[in-house]
Amino acid sequence: MATEAVPAARATRESGNQTRMALFNAATELFLEHGDSVSIAQICTAAGAHPNQVTYYYGSKEKLFVEVACAAVLRAGKRAEVDAADADTVGDYTKKLVGSLLGSGAPSVELFVEAMMMTGRRGELRDLISETLRTLHSSGETALLRTLIRTGWQLRAGIDVESKAFWSAIFGLVIQKTATGESFGYSLEEAVAVIFATLQIPDAVLNSSME
């Protein structure tokens, strides 16, 4: 009997993992399109699951939302690095990086901003946000600032501080873009200029080759 229980337990775990992933994927699609106004019922209908399974696998809709948002912004960050990888100059690299985060990556960044606001009311979710921010900042150090350092640019502050400044500027621009919609006052060039001003990158560095 014990031998028969092993495959049954494995099948139960696999089924549970599939349900958990189905909920996560459905929630990702819905949250990115509609934000946190999406109901548990909508998520479960899309995932082919039951409402109590959201509580069982994630604890609450809010925790599922934060997990989705954290994963989404990390994907957006990696996508931006890929989009900027073929840049010839530091300025072009930064423009493509920012363009990706404010363009195709903007819904994911916006979702993460919503999640950060949510944790102000749900302190138990802060660890997820904090860990994601640490990952974003670490990635920023590698992807952007170390590239700038190779040009001989002298940082105003520690590389970790500059990386935080970059992401803070991105979050601020996305909040403005979300709030103002079609009347968002920044072109891509102006948004990039905000980043340049925040990091105080001189023209000589921006024109430096990436090679």
JSON list of C-alpha atoms in Angstrom, two decimals:
[
{"chain": "A", "resi": 1, "resn": "MET", "atom": "CA", "xyz": [0.00, 0.00, 0.00]},
{"chain": "A", "resi": 2, "resn": "ALA", "atom": "CA", "xyz": [2.86, 2.38, 0.81]},
{"chain": "A", "resi": 3, "resn": "THR", "atom": "CA", "xyz": [4.30, 1.83, -2.67]},
{"chain": "A", "resi": 4, "resn": "GLU", "atom": "CA", "xyz": [0.97, 2.76, -4.26]},
{"chain": "A", "resi": 5, "resn": "ALA", "atom": "CA", "xyz": [0.80, 5.94, -2.19]},
{"chain": "A", "resi": 6, "resn": "VAL", "atom": "CA", "xyz": [3.97, 7.38, -3.70]},
{"chain": "A", "resi": 7, "resn": "PRO", "atom": "CA", "xyz": [2.65, 7.81, -7.28]},
{"chain": "A", "resi": 8, "resn": "ALA", "atom": "CA", "xyz": [-0.64, 9.13, -5.89]},
{"chain": "A", "resi": 9, "resn": "ALA", "atom": "CA", "xyz": [1.15, 11.73, -3.79]},
{"chain": "A", "resi": 10, "resn": "ARG", "atom": "CA", "xyz": [3.31, 12.74, -6.76]},
{"chain": "A", "resi": 11, "resn": "ALA", "atom": "CA", "xyz": [0.25, 13.09, -8.97]},
{"chain": "A", "resi": 12, "resn": "THR", "atom": "CA", "xyz": [-1.43, 15.24, -6.33]},
{"chain": "A", "resi": 13, "resn": "ARG", "atom": "CA", "xyz": [1.63, 17.53, -6.14]},
{"chain": "A", "resi": 14, "resn": "GLU", "atom": "CA", "xyz": [1.81, 17.81, -9.93]},
{"chain": "A", "resi": 15, "resn": "SER", "atom": "CA", "xyz": [-1.89, 18.60, -10.12]},
{"chain": "A", "resi": 16, "resn": "GLY", "atom": "CA", "xyz": [-1.45, 21.21, -7.40]},
{"chain": "A", "resi": 17, "resn": "ASN", "atom": "CA", "xyz": [1.48, 22.80, -9.20]},
{"chain": "A", "resi": 18, "resn": "GLN", "atom": "CA", "xyz": [-0.53, 22.93, -12.42]},
{"chain": "A", "resi": 19, "resn": "THR", "atom": "CA", "xyz": [-3.44, 24.60, -10.66]},
{"chain": "A", "resi": 20, "resn": "ARG", "atom": "CA", "xyz": [-1.15, 27.09, -8.96]},
{"chain": "A", "resi": 21, "resn": "MET", "atom": "CA", "xyz": [0.49, 27.97, -12.27]},
{"chain": "A", "resi": 22, "resn": "ALA", "atom": "CA", "xyz": [-2.86, 28.21, -14.05]},
{"chain": "A", "resi": 23, "resn": "LEU", "atom": "CA", "xyz": [-4.04, 30.71, -11.44]},
{"chain": "A", "resi": 24, "resn": "PHE", "atom": "CA", "xyz": [-0.79, 32.68, -11.73]},
{"chain": "A", "resi": 25, "resn": "ASN", "atom": "CA", "xyz": [-0.91, 32.82, -15.54]},
{"chain": "A", "resi": 26, "resn": "ALA", "atom": "CA", "xyz": [-4.57, 33.80, -15.62]},
{"chain": "A", "resi": 27, "resn": "ALA", "atom": "CA", "xyz": [-4.02, 36.45, -12.95]},
{"chain": "A", "resi": 28, "resn": "THR", "atom": "CA", "xyz": [-1.02, 37.84, -14.82]},
{"chain": "A", "resi": 29, "resn": "GLU", "atom": "CA", "xyz": [-3.01, 38.37, -18.01]},
{"chain": "A", "resi": 30, "resn": "LEU", "atom": "CA", "xyz": [-5.99, 39.88, -16.20]},
{"chain": "A", "resi": 31, "resn": "PHE", "atom": "CA", "xyz": [-4.03, 42.08, -13.78]},
{"chain": "A", "resi": 32, "resn": "LEU", "atom": "CA", "xyz": [-1.88, 43.50, -16.58]},
{"chain": "A", "resi": 33, "resn": "GLU", "atom": "CA", "xyz": [-5.02, 44.46, -18.48]},
{"chain": "A", "resi": 34, "resn": "HIS", "atom": "CA", "xyz": [-7.31, 45.59, -15.65]},
{"chain": "A", "resi": 35, "resn": "GLY", "atom": "CA", "xyz": [-5.18, 46.13, -12.54]},
{"chain": "A", "resi": 36, "resn": "ASP", "atom": "CA", "xyz": [-6.20, 45.00, -9.07]},
{"chain": "A", "resi": 37, "resn": "SER", "atom": "CA", "xyz": [-9.91, 45.53, -9.80]},
{"chain": "A", "resi": 38, "resn": "VAL", "atom": "CA", "xyz": [-10.00, 41.97, -11.18]},
{"chain": "A", "resi": 39, "resn": "SER", "atom": "CA", "xyz": [-12.05, 39.66, -8.97]},
{"chain": "A", "resi": 40, "resn": "ILE", "atom": "CA", "xyz": [-11.15, 36.22, -7.68]},
{"chain": "A", "resi": 41, "resn": "ALA", "atom": "CA", "xyz": [-14.10, 34.86, -9.66]},
{"chain": "A", "resi": 42, "resn": "GLN", "atom": "CA", "xyz": [-12.69, 36.26, -12.91]},
{"chain": "A", "resi": 43, "resn": "ILE", "atom": "CA", "xyz": [-9.27, 34.75, -12.22]},
{"chain": "A", "resi": 44, "resn": "CYS", "atom": "CA", "xyz": [-10.74, 31.36, -11.38]},
{"chain": "A", "resi": 45, "resn": "THR", "atom": "CA", "xyz": [-12.96, 31.33, -14.46]},
{"chain": "A", "resi": 46, "resn": "ALA", "atom": "CA", "xyz": [-9.96, 32.04, -16.67]},
{"chain": "A", "resi": 47, "resn": "ALA", "atom": "CA", "xyz": [-7.84, 29.44, -14.86]},
{"chain": "A", "resi": 48, "resn": "GLY", "atom": "CA", "xyz": [-10.50, 26.74, -14.62]},
{"chain": "A", "resi": 49, "resn": "ALA", "atom": "CA", "xyz": [-10.10, 26.75, -10.85]},
{"chain": "A", "resi": 50, "resn": "HIS", "atom": "CA", "xyz": [-12.22, 27.29, -7.73]},
{"chain": "A", "resi": 51, "resn": "PRO", "atom": "CA", "xyz": [-12.17, 30.44, -5.53]},
{"chain": "A", "resi": 52, "resn": "ASN", "atom": "CA", "xyz": [-10.95, 28.56, -2.47]},
{"chain": "A", "resi": 53, "resn": "GLN", "atom": "CA", "xyz": [-7.88, 27.48, -4.45]},
{"chain": "A", "resi": 54, "resn": "VAL", "atom": "CA", "xyz": [-6.67, 31.10, -4.60]},
{"chain": "A", "resi": 55, "resn": "THR", "atom": "CA", "xyz": [-6.68, 31.18, -0.81]},
{"chain": "A", "resi": 56, "resn": "TYR", "atom": "CA", "xyz": [-5.12, 27.73, -0.60]},
{"chain": "A", "resi": 57, "resn": "TYR", "atom": "CA", "xyz": [-2.22, 28.43, -2.96]},
{"chain": "A", "resi": 58, "resn": "TYR", "atom": "CA", "xyz": [-1.66, 32.16, -2.43]},
{"chain": "A", "resi": 59, "resn": "GLY", "atom": "CA", "xyz": [-3.31, 33.11, 0.85]},
{"chain": "A", "resi": 60, "resn": "SER", "atom": "CA", "xyz": [-5.25, 36.02, -0.67]},
{"chain": "A", "resi": 61, "resn": "LYS", "atom": "CA", "xyz": [-5.92, 37.85, -3.91]},
{"chain": "A", "resi": 62, "resn": "GLU", "atom": "CA", "xyz": [-3.61, 40.62, -2.69]},
{"chain": "A", "resi": 63, "resn": "LYS", "atom": "CA", "xyz": [-0.68, 38.26, -2.28]},
{"chain": "A", "resi": 64, "resn": "LEU", "atom": "CA", "xyz": [-1.32, 36.78, -5.72]},
{"chain": "A", "resi": 65, "resn": "PHE", "atom": "CA", "xyz": [-1.41, 40.33, -7.11]},
{"chain": "A", "resi": 66, "resn": "VAL", "atom": "CA", "xyz": [1.93, 41.20, -5.52]},
{"chain": "A", "resi": 67, "resn": "GLU", "atom": "CA", "xyz": [3.56, 37.98, -6.74]},
{"chain": "A", "resi": 68, "resn": "VAL", "atom": "CA", "xyz": [2.32, 38.64, -10.27]},
{"chain": "A", "resi": 69, "resn": "ALA", "atom": "CA", "xyz": [3.49, 42.26, -10.15]},
{"chain": "A", "resi": 70, "resn": "CYS", "atom": "CA", "xyz": [6.96, 41.34, -8.89]},
{"chain": "A", "resi": 71, "resn": "ALA", "atom": "CA", "xyz": [7.44, 38.72, -11.59]},
{"chain": "A", "resi": 72, "resn": "ALA", "atom": "CA", "xyz": [6.14, 41.12, -14.24]},
{"chain": "A", "resi": 73, "resn": "VAL", "atom": "CA", "xyz": [8.52, 43.98, -13.41]},
{"chain": "A", "resi": 74, "resn": "LEU", "atom": "CA", "xyz": [11.50, 41.62, -13.31]},
{"chain": "A", "resi": 75, "resn": "ARG", "atom": "CA", "xyz": [10.56, 40.36, -16.78]},
{"chain": "A", "resi": 76, "resn": "ALA", "atom": "CA", "xyz": [10.23, 43.94, -17.98]},
{"chain": "A", "resi": 77, "resn": "GLY", "atom": "CA", "xyz": [13.68, 44.77, -16.63]},
{"chain": "A", "resi": 78, "resn": "LYS", "atom": "CA", "xyz": [15.27, 41.80, -18.41]},
{"chain": "A", "resi": 79, "resn": "ARG", "atom": "CA", "xyz": [13.38, 42.61, -21.60]},
{"chain": "A", "resi": 80, "resn": "ALA", "atom": "CA", "xyz": [14.68, 46.19, -21.47]},
{"chain": "A", "resi": 81, "resn": "GLU", "atom": "CA", "xyz": [18.25, 44.92, -21.17]},
{"chain": "A", "resi": 82, "resn": "VAL", "atom": "CA", "xyz": [17.72, 42.73, -24.24]},
{"chain": "A", "resi": 83, "resn": "ASP", "atom": "CA", "xyz": [16.16, 45.62, -26.18]},
{"chain": "A", "resi": 84, "resn": "ALA", "atom": "CA", "xyz": [19.15, 47.83, -25.37]},
{"chain": "A", "resi": 85, "resn": "ALA", "atom": "CA", "xyz": [21.84, 45.22, -25.99]},
{"chain": "A", "resi": 86, "resn": "ASP", "atom": "CA", "xyz": [22.58, 46.26, -29.59]},
{"chain": "A", "resi": 87, "resn": "ALA", "atom": "CA", "xyz": [23.11, 49.97, -28.78]},
{"chain": "A", "resi": 88, "resn": "ASP", "atom": "CA", "xyz": [26.25, 51.62, -30.15]},
{"chain": "A", "resi": 89, "resn": "THR", "atom": "CA", "xyz": [26.65, 54.38, -27.59]},
{"chain": "A", "resi": 90, "resn": "VAL", "atom": "CA", "xyz": [25.89, 54.86, -23.92]},
{"chain": "A", "resi": 91, "resn": "GLY", "atom": "CA", "xyz": [23.24, 57.44, -24.80]},
{"chain": "A", "resi": 92, "resn": "ASP", "atom": "CA", "xyz": [21.55, 55.09, -27.27]},
{"chain": "A", "resi": 93, "resn": "TYR", "atom": "CA", "xyz": [21.74, 52.27, -24.71]},
{"chain": "A", "resi": 94, "resn": "THR", "atom": "CA", "xyz": [20.02, 54.37, -22.07]},
{"chain": "A", "resi": 95, "resn": "LYS", "atom": "CA", "xyz": [17.40, 55.61, -24.55]},
{"chain": "A", "resi": 96, "resn": "LYS", "atom": "CA", "xyz": [16.50, 52.05, -25.58]},
{"chain": "A", "resi": 97, "resn": "LEU", "atom": "CA", "xyz": [16.47, 50.90, -21.96]},
{"chain": "A", "resi": 98, "resn": "VAL", "atom": "CA", "xyz": [14.13, 53.70, -20.90]},
{"chain": "A", "resi": 99, "resn": "GLY", "atom": "CA", "xyz": [12.05, 53.37, -24.07]},
{"chain": "A", "resi": 100, "resn": "SER", "atom": "CA", "xyz": [11.42, 49.72, -23.35]},
{"chain": "A", "resi": 101, "resn": "LEU", "atom": "CA", "xyz": [10.43, 50.33, -19.73]},
{"chain": "A", "resi": 102, "resn": "LEU", "atom": "CA", "xyz": [8.09, 53.22, -20.63]},
{"chain": "A", "resi": 103, "resn": "GLY", "atom": "CA", "xyz": [6.79, 51.46, -23.75]},
{"chain": "A", "resi": 104, "resn": "SER", "atom": "CA", "xyz": [6.06, 47.74, -23.85]},
{"chain": "A", "resi": 105, "resn": "GLY", "atom": "CA", "xyz": [7.24, 47.33, -20.25]},
{"chain": "A", "resi": 106, "resn": "ALA", "atom": "CA", "xyz": [5.09, 50.15, -18.84]},
{"chain": "A", "resi": 107, "resn": "PRO", "atom": "CA", "xyz": [2.07, 47.97, -17.86]},
{"chain": "A", "resi": 108, "resn": "SER", "atom": "CA", "xyz": [4.38, 45.70, -15.85]},
{"chain": "A", "resi": 109, "resn": "VAL", "atom": "CA", "xyz": [6.10, 48.64, -14.15]},
{"chain": "A", "resi": 110, "resn": "GLU", "atom": "CA", "xyz": [2.71, 50.19, -13.43]},
{"chain": "A", "resi": 111, "resn": "LEU", "atom": "CA", "xyz": [1.52, 46.93, -11.89]},
{"chain": "A", "resi": 112, "resn": "PHE", "atom": "CA", "xyz": [4.55, 46.87, -9.62]},
{"chain": "A", "resi": 113, "resn": "VAL", "atom": "CA", "xyz": [3.92, 50.47, -8.55]},
{"chain": "A", "resi": 114, "resn": "GLU", "atom": "CA", "xyz": [0.36, 49.45, -7.62]},
{"chain": "A", "resi": 115, "resn": "ALA", "atom": "CA", "xyz": [1.78, 46.53, -5.64]},
{"chain": "A", "resi": 116, "resn": "MET", "atom": "CA", "xyz": [4.16, 48.84, -3.78]},
{"chain": "A", "resi": 117, "resn": "MET", "atom": "CA", "xyz": [1.23, 51.05, -2.81]},
{"chain": "A", "resi": 118, "resn": "MET", "atom": "CA", "xyz": [-0.73, 48.00, -1.69]},
{"chain": "A", "resi": 119, "resn": "THR", "atom": "CA", "xyz": [2.00, 46.91, 0.71]},
{"chain": "A", "resi": 120, "resn": "GLY", "atom": "CA", "xyz": [1.54, 50.15, 2.60]},
{"chain": "A", "resi": 121, "resn": "ARG", "atom": "CA", "xyz": [-1.74, 48.66, 3.76]},
{"chain": "A", "resi": 122, "resn": "ARG", "atom": "CA", "xyz": [-0.57, 45.05, 3.89]},
{"chain": "A", "resi": 123, "resn": "GLY", "atom": "CA", "xyz": [2.71, 44.92, 5.76]},
{"chain": "A", "resi": 124, "resn": "GLU", "atom": "CA", "xyz": [2.98, 41.15, 5.46]},
{"chain": "A", "resi": 125, "resn": "LEU", "atom": "CA", "xyz": [3.58, 41.57, 1.71]},
{"chain": "A", "resi": 126, "resn": "ARG", "atom": "CA", "xyz": [6.57, 43.88, 2.05]},
{"chain": "A", "resi": 127, "resn": "ASP", "atom": "CA", "xyz": [9.19, 41.14, 1.88]},
{"chain": "A", "resi": 128, "resn": "LEU", "atom": "CA", "xyz": [8.15, 40.30, -1.69]},
{"chain": "A", "resi": 129, "resn": "ILE", "atom": "CA", "xyz": [8.44, 43.94, -2.74]},
{"chain": "A", "resi": 130, "resn": "SER", "atom": "CA", "xyz": [11.74, 44.45, -0.94]},
{"chain": "A", "resi": 131, "resn": "GLU", "atom": "CA", "xyz": [13.31, 41.39, -2.53]},
{"chain": "A", "resi": 132, "resn": "THR", "atom": "CA", "xyz": [12.15, 42.46, -5.99]},
{"chain": "A", "resi": 133, "resn": "LEU", "atom": "CA", "xyz": [13.56, 45.96, -5.50]},
{"chain": "A", "resi": 134, "resn": "ARG", "atom": "CA", "xyz": [16.89, 44.48, -4.43]},
{"chain": "A", "resi": 135, "resn": "THR", "atom": "CA", "xyz": [16.94, 42.38, -7.61]},
{"chain": "A", "resi": 136, "resn": "LEU", "atom": "CA", "xyz": [16.07, 45.38, -9.80]},
{"chain": "A", "resi": 137, "resn": "HIS", "atom": "CA", "xyz": [18.74, 47.52, -8.18]},
{"chain": "A", "resi": 138, "resn": "SER", "atom": "CA", "xyz": [21.37, 44.80, -8.50]},
{"chain": "A", "resi": 139, "resn": "SER", "atom": "CA", "xyz": [20.49, 44.26, -12.14]},
{"chain": "A", "resi": 140, "resn": "GLY", "atom": "CA", "xyz": [20.66, 48.01, -12.72]},
{"chain": "A", "resi": 141, "resn": "GLU", "atom": "CA", "xyz": [24.16, 48.12, -11.33]},
{"chain": "A", "resi": 142, "resn": "THR", "atom": "CA", "xyz": [25.28, 45.50, -13.82]},
{"chain": "A", "resi": 143, "resn": "ALA", "atom": "CA", "xyz": [23.27, 46.50, -16.86]},
{"chain": "A", "resi": 144, "resn": "LEU", "atom": "CA", "xyz": [23.64, 50.27, -16.84]},
{"chain": "A", "resi": 145, "resn": "LEU", "atom": "CA", "xyz": [25.97, 51.80, -14.32]},
{"chain": "A", "resi": 146, "resn": "ARG", "atom": "CA", "xyz": [28.96, 49.53, -14.72]},
{"chain": "A", "resi": 147, "resn": "THR", "atom": "CA", "xyz": [28.77, 50.28, -18.43]},
{"chain": "A", "resi": 148, "resn": "LEU", "atom": "CA", "xyz": [28.99, 53.96, -17.62]},
{"chain": "A", "resi": 149, "resn": "ILE", "atom": "CA", "xyz": [31.86, 53.43, -15.21]},
{"chain": "A", "resi": 150, "resn": "ARG", "atom": "CA", "xyz": [33.89, 51.80, -17.99]},
{"chain": "A", "resi": 151, "resn": "THR", "atom": "CA", "xyz": [33.77, 55.13, -19.83]},
{"chain": "A", "resi": 152, "resn": "GLY", "atom": "CA", "xyz": [35.57, 56.83, -16.96]},
{"chain": "A", "resi": 153, "resn": "TRP", "atom": "CA", "xyz": [32.49, 58.57, -15.58]},
{"chain": "A", "resi": 154, "resn": "GLN", "atom": "CA", "xyz": [32.86, 59.43, -11.93]},
{"chain": "A", "resi": 155, "resn": "LEU", "atom": "CA", "xyz": [29.74, 58.56, -9.98]},
{"chain": "A", "resi": 156, "resn": "ARG", "atom": "CA", "xyz": [28.26, 61.12, -7.59]},
{"chain": "A", "resi": 157, "resn": "ALA", "atom": "CA", "xyz": [27.43, 58.40, -5.10]},
{"chain": "A", "resi": 158, "resn": "GLY", "atom": "CA", "xyz": [27.75, 54.66, -4.64]},
{"chain": "A", "resi": 159, "resn": "ILE", "atom": "CA", "xyz": [26.69, 52.50, -7.54]},
{"chain": "A", "resi": 160, "resn": "ASP", "atom": "CA", "xyz": [23.80, 51.12, -5.49]},
{"chain": "A", "resi": 161, "resn": "VAL", "atom": "CA", "xyz": [22.50, 54.63, -4.87]},
{"chain": "A", "resi": 162, "resn": "GLU", "atom": "CA", "xyz": [22.69, 55.51, -8.57]},
{"chain": "A", "resi": 163, "resn": "SER", "atom": "CA", "xyz": [20.81, 52.34, -9.50]},
{"chain": "A", "resi": 164, "resn": "LYS", "atom": "CA", "xyz": [18.07, 53.22, -7.01]},
{"chain": "A", "resi": 165, "resn": "ALA", "atom": "CA", "xyz": [17.92, 56.72, -8.52]},
{"chain": "A", "resi": 166, "resn": "PHE", "atom": "CA", "xyz": [17.42, 55.22, -12.00]},
{"chain": "A", "resi": 167, "resn": "TRP", "atom": "CA", "xyz": [14.52, 53.01, -10.92]},
{"chain": "A", "resi": 168, "resn": "SER", "atom": "CA", "xyz": [12.97, 55.77, -8.81]},
{"chain": "A", "resi": 169, "resn": "ALA", "atom": "CA", "xyz": [12.93, 57.99, -11.88]},
{"chain": "A", "resi": 170, "resn": "ILE", "atom": "CA", "xyz": [11.34, 55.21, -13.94]},
{"chain": "A", "resi": 171, "resn": "PHE", "atom": "CA", "xyz": [8.66, 54.62, -11.32]},
{"chain": "A", "resi": 172, "resn": "GLY", "atom": "CA", "xyz": [7.94, 58.35, -11.15]},
{"chain": "A", "resi": 173, "resn": "LEU", "atom": "CA", "xyz": [7.57, 58.65, -14.92]},
{"chain": "A", "resi": 174, "resn": "VAL", "atom": "CA", "xyz": [5.29, 55.62, -15.10]},
{"chain": "A", "resi": 175, "resn": "ILE", "atom": "CA", "xyz": [3.08, 57.01, -12.33]},
{"chain": "A", "resi": 176, "resn": "GLN", "atom": "CA", "xyz": [2.75, 60.26, -14.28]},
{"chain": "A", "resi": 177, "resn": "LYS", "atom": "CA", "xyz": [2.06, 58.39, -17.51]},
{"chain": "A", "resi": 178, "resn": "THR", "atom": "CA", "xyz": [-0.61, 56.27, -15.82]},
{"chain": "A", "resi": 179, "resn": "ALA", "atom": "CA", "xyz": [-2.26, 59.24, -14.13]},
{"chain": "A", "resi": 180, "resn": "THR", "atom": "CA", "xyz": [-2.35, 61.50, -17.19]},
{"chain": "A", "resi": 181, "resn": "GLY", "atom": "CA", "xyz": [-2.97, 58.95, -19.94]},
{"chain": "A", "resi": 182, "resn": "GLU", "atom": "CA", "xyz": [-3.02, 60.54, -23.38]},
{"chain": "A", "resi": 183, "resn": "SER", "atom": "CA", "xyz": [-2.03, 63.90, -21.94]},
{"chain": "A", "resi": 184, "resn": "PHE", "atom": "CA", "xyz": [1.27, 62.53, -20.59]},
{"chain": "A", "resi": 185, "resn": "GLY", "atom": "CA", "xyz": [3.61, 65.45, -21.18]},
{"chain": "A", "resi": 186, "resn": "TYR", "atom": "CA", "xyz": [6.86, 63.63, -21.94]},
{"chain": "A", "resi": 187, "resn": "SER", "atom": "CA", "xyz": [8.10, 62.40, -25.27]},
{"chain": "A", "resi": 188, "resn": "LEU", "atom": "CA", "xyz": [10.58, 59.53, -25.14]},
{"chain": "A", "resi": 189, "resn": "GLU", "atom": "CA", "xyz": [13.41, 62.01, -25.62]},
{"chain": "A", "resi": 190, "resn": "GLU", "atom": "CA", "xyz": [12.17, 64.12, -22.71]},
{"chain": "A", "resi": 191, "resn": "ALA", "atom": "CA", "xyz": [11.71, 61.07, -20.51]},
{"chain": "A", "resi": 192, "resn": "VAL", "atom": "CA", "xyz": [15.26, 59.97, -21.29]},
{"chain": "A", "resi": 193, "resn": "ALA", "atom": "CA", "xyz": [16.45, 63.50, -20.50]},
{"chain": "A", "resi": 194, "resn": "VAL", "atom": "CA", "xyz": [14.84, 63.15, -17.06]},
{"chain": "A", "resi": 195, "resn": "ILE", "atom": "CA", "xyz": [16.87, 59.99, -16.48]},
{"chain": "A", "resi": 196, "resn": "PHE", "atom": "CA", "xyz": [20.05, 61.67, -17.70]},
{"chain": "A", "resi": 197, "resn": "ALA", "atom": "CA", "xyz": [19.41, 64.63, -15.39]},
{"chain": "A", "resi": 198, "resn": "THR", "atom": "CA", "xyz": [18.67, 62.32, -12.46]},
{"chain": "A", "resi": 199, "resn": "LEU", "atom": "CA", "xyz": [21.93, 60.46, -12.95]},
{"chain": "A", "resi": 200, "resn": "GLN", "atom": "CA", "xyz": [23.80, 63.59, -14.09]},
{"chain": "A", "resi": 201, "resn": "ILE", "atom": "CA", "xyz": [25.39, 61.80, -17.05]},
{"chain": "A", "resi": 202, "resn": "PRO", "atom": "CA", "xyz": [27.55, 64.22, -19.07]},
{"chain": "A", "resi": 203, "resn": "ASP", "atom": "CA", "xyz": [27.31, 64.42, -22.89]},
{"chain": "A", "resi": 204, "resn": "ALA", "atom": "CA", "xyz": [30.87, 63.12, -23.25]},
{"chain": "A", "resi": 205, "resn": "VAL", "atom": "CA", "xyz": [29.81, 59.87, -21.57]},
{"chain": "A", "resi": 206, "resn": "LEU", "atom": "CA", "xyz": [26.54, 59.59, -23.49]},
{"chain": "A", "resi": 207, "resn": "ASN", "atom": "CA", "xyz": [28.42, 59.76, -26.77]},
{"chain": "A", "resi": 208, "resn": "SER", "atom": "CA", "xyz": [30.93, 57.11, -25.69]},
{"chain": "A", "resi": 209, "resn": "SER", "atom": "CA", "xyz": [30.98, 53.83, -27.63]},
{"chain": "A", "resi": 210, "resn": "MET", "atom": "CA", "xyz": [29.58, 50.71, -25.98]},
{"chain": "A", "resi": 211, "resn": "GLU", "atom": "CA", "xyz": [32.42, 48.62, -27.44]}
]
